[in-house]
Amino acid sequence: MPLLEIEENEQKVPNLEFPVSIKLKAHVLNDAINDADIVAESVTFNAEPETFSIRAEGDLSKAHIEIKSDDRTQISSQLTANVKAKYSIEYLKKMMQGSKISEDVEVRFNQDYPLKLDYKVQDKLLLSFILAPRVEND
């Protein structure tokens, strides 16, 4: 019987710096992305010191979801200016499947920089996704 020899190469996780971190309930992010999906194919994440907003703009309509910092949502930023980045809704919806394993999600990003979503189960599991920003051709 012939044997198959399969080589496995371990993927290296890039060392990325994220000055903005938002910890919130996964269902809140899921609902916001699903709402934005109705009007557009991409969303813009915007972080301010006390507010995280998600914007989507299509040909006929717009969506703006604003999430304030409170006891269920923690926004931390090492920057003083607002931070914006645009991402594909199609890929975000695939990444949001991580909400099946954890009620909470940590969203980390930077100005026009990759996005990282972390789903954690305390002392058991960490599921991370990295998504490149959407680049618009002018």
Short mmCIF file of C-alpha atoms in Angstrom, two decimals:
data_model
loop_
_atom_site.label_atom_id
_atom_site.label_comp_id
_atom_site.label_asym_id
_atom_site.label_seq_id
_atom_site.Cartn_x
_atom_site.Cartn_y
_atom_site.Cartn_z
CA MET A 1 0.00 0.00 0.00
CA PRO A 2 1.54 3.36 -1.00
CA LEU A 3 1.86 6.00 1.69
CA LEU A 4 1.25 9.69 1.30
CA GLU A 5 3.74 11.99 2.87
CA ILE A 6 2.18 15.35 3.58
CA GLU A 7 4.31 18.31 4.56
CA GLU A 8 2.78 20.81 6.90
CA ASN A 9 4.14 24.30 7.07
CA GLU A 10 3.14 26.25 10.11
CA GLN A 11 1.72 29.64 9.22
CA LYS A 12 3.47 32.51 10.94
CA VAL A 13 1.21 35.10 12.45
CA PRO A 14 2.43 38.58 11.52
CA ASN A 15 3.48 40.84 14.36
CA LEU A 16 1.06 43.74 13.98
CA GLU A 17 0.67 46.81 16.17
CA PHE A 18 -2.89 47.81 17.04
CA PRO A 19 -3.27 51.11 18.93
CA VAL A 20 -7.08 50.76 19.01
CA SER A 21 -8.87 47.98 20.88
CA ILE A 22 -12.62 47.58 21.36
CA LYS A 23 -14.02 44.81 23.57
CA LEU A 24 -17.74 44.24 23.11
CA LYS A 25 -20.45 41.61 22.94
CA ALA A 26 -20.15 39.60 19.73
CA HIS A 27 -23.88 39.88 18.96
CA VAL A 28 -23.58 43.70 18.92
CA LEU A 29 -20.87 43.53 16.25
CA ASN A 30 -22.79 40.85 14.32
CA ASP A 31 -25.97 42.94 14.29
CA ALA A 32 -24.08 46.06 13.16
CA ILE A 33 -22.35 44.24 10.29
CA ASN A 34 -25.60 42.56 9.21
CA ASP A 35 -27.34 45.97 9.19
CA ALA A 36 -24.52 47.50 7.14
CA ASP A 37 -24.66 44.57 4.71
CA ILE A 38 -28.13 45.71 3.61
CA VAL A 39 -26.77 48.96 2.12
CA ALA A 40 -23.15 48.31 1.09
CA GLU A 41 -20.36 45.82 0.42
CA SER A 42 -17.87 47.42 2.79
CA VAL A 43 -17.85 49.13 6.18
CA THR A 44 -15.71 51.85 7.67
CA PHE A 45 -14.68 51.39 11.29
CA ASN A 46 -14.07 54.65 13.14
CA ALA A 47 -12.69 54.83 16.67
CA GLU A 48 -12.82 57.91 18.86
CA PRO A 49 -11.87 58.07 22.55
CA GLU A 50 -15.39 57.15 23.77
CA THR A 51 -17.16 55.94 20.60
CA PHE A 52 -16.77 53.13 18.07
CA SER A 53 -18.80 53.65 14.90
CA ILE A 54 -19.48 51.50 11.87
CA ARG A 55 -20.51 53.22 8.64
CA ALA A 56 -21.67 51.81 5.33
CA GLU A 57 -22.64 53.77 2.26
CA GLY A 58 -24.31 52.36 -0.82
CA ASP A 59 -25.67 53.97 -3.98
CA LEU A 60 -29.10 54.60 -2.49
CA SER A 61 -28.72 54.57 1.28
CA LYS A 62 -26.40 54.82 4.26
CA ALA A 63 -26.04 53.09 7.61
CA HIS A 64 -24.38 54.48 10.73
CA ILE A 65 -24.10 52.42 13.89
CA GLU A 66 -22.60 54.10 16.94
CA ILE A 67 -21.42 52.12 19.96
CA LYS A 68 -20.55 54.10 23.09
CA SER A 69 -18.07 53.03 25.73
CA ASP A 70 -19.92 51.61 28.76
CA ASP A 71 -19.79 48.70 31.20
CA ARG A 72 -20.26 46.18 28.33
CA THR A 73 -18.10 47.93 25.73
CA GLN A 74 -14.51 48.97 26.43
CA ILE A 75 -12.75 51.27 23.97
CA SER A 76 -9.04 51.87 24.41
CA SER A 77 -6.80 53.86 22.11
CA GLN A 78 -3.17 54.86 22.33
CA LEU A 79 -3.80 57.63 19.77
CA THR A 80 -5.37 61.04 20.29
CA ALA A 81 -6.77 61.34 16.75
CA ASN A 82 -9.69 59.42 15.29
CA VAL A 83 -8.77 56.18 13.53
CA LYS A 84 -10.57 54.97 10.38
CA ALA A 85 -10.25 51.87 8.22
CA LYS A 86 -12.47 50.19 5.61
CA TYR A 87 -13.14 46.43 5.42
CA SER A 88 -15.10 44.00 3.26
CA ILE A 89 -18.43 42.91 4.73
CA GLU A 90 -18.23 39.58 2.90
CA TYR A 91 -15.11 38.55 4.81
CA LEU A 92 -16.23 40.12 8.09
CA LYS A 93 -19.37 37.97 8.04
CA LYS A 94 -17.22 34.85 7.66
CA MET A 95 -15.01 35.94 10.55
CA MET A 96 -18.05 36.61 12.74
CA GLN A 97 -18.74 32.88 12.84
CA GLY A 98 -16.33 32.93 15.80
CA SER A 99 -19.20 34.30 17.87
CA LYS A 100 -20.48 30.72 18.11
CA ILE A 101 -17.69 29.93 20.58
CA SER A 102 -17.54 33.17 22.55
CA GLU A 103 -20.02 35.84 23.64
CA ASP A 104 -17.31 38.51 23.54
CA VAL A 105 -15.07 39.78 20.77
CA GLU A 106 -12.08 42.09 20.71
CA VAL A 107 -11.77 44.29 17.63
CA ARG A 108 -8.32 45.74 17.00
CA PHE A 109 -7.32 47.98 14.12
CA ASN A 110 -5.37 51.04 13.00
CA GLN A 111 -5.65 53.70 10.31
CA ASP A 112 -5.93 51.88 6.93
CA TYR A 113 -4.35 48.83 8.55
CA PRO A 114 -5.39 45.18 8.95
CA LEU A 115 -8.19 44.31 11.36
CA LYS A 116 -7.85 41.62 14.01
CA LEU A 117 -10.84 39.92 15.64
CA ASP A 118 -10.17 37.84 18.76
CA TYR A 119 -12.74 35.45 20.22
CA LYS A 120 -11.64 34.13 23.62
CA VAL A 121 -12.90 31.40 25.89
CA GLN A 122 -11.18 32.03 29.22
CA ASP A 123 -8.25 29.64 29.81
CA LYS A 124 -9.38 27.38 26.96
CA LEU A 125 -9.31 28.88 23.51
CA LEU A 126 -8.31 31.90 21.43
CA LEU A 127 -9.61 32.20 17.88
CA SER A 128 -8.10 35.09 15.90
CA PHE A 129 -8.80 36.41 12.43
CA ILE A 130 -6.83 39.02 10.48
CA LEU A 131 -8.41 40.92 7.59
CA ALA A 132 -6.62 43.29 5.21
CA PRO A 133 -8.19 46.71 4.75
CA ARG A 134 -10.25 47.42 1.66
CA VAL A 135 -8.41 49.67 -0.76
CA GLU A 136 -10.41 51.96 -3.00
CA ASN A 137 -9.09 52.89 -6.45
CA ASP A 138 -9.43 56.61 -7.08
#
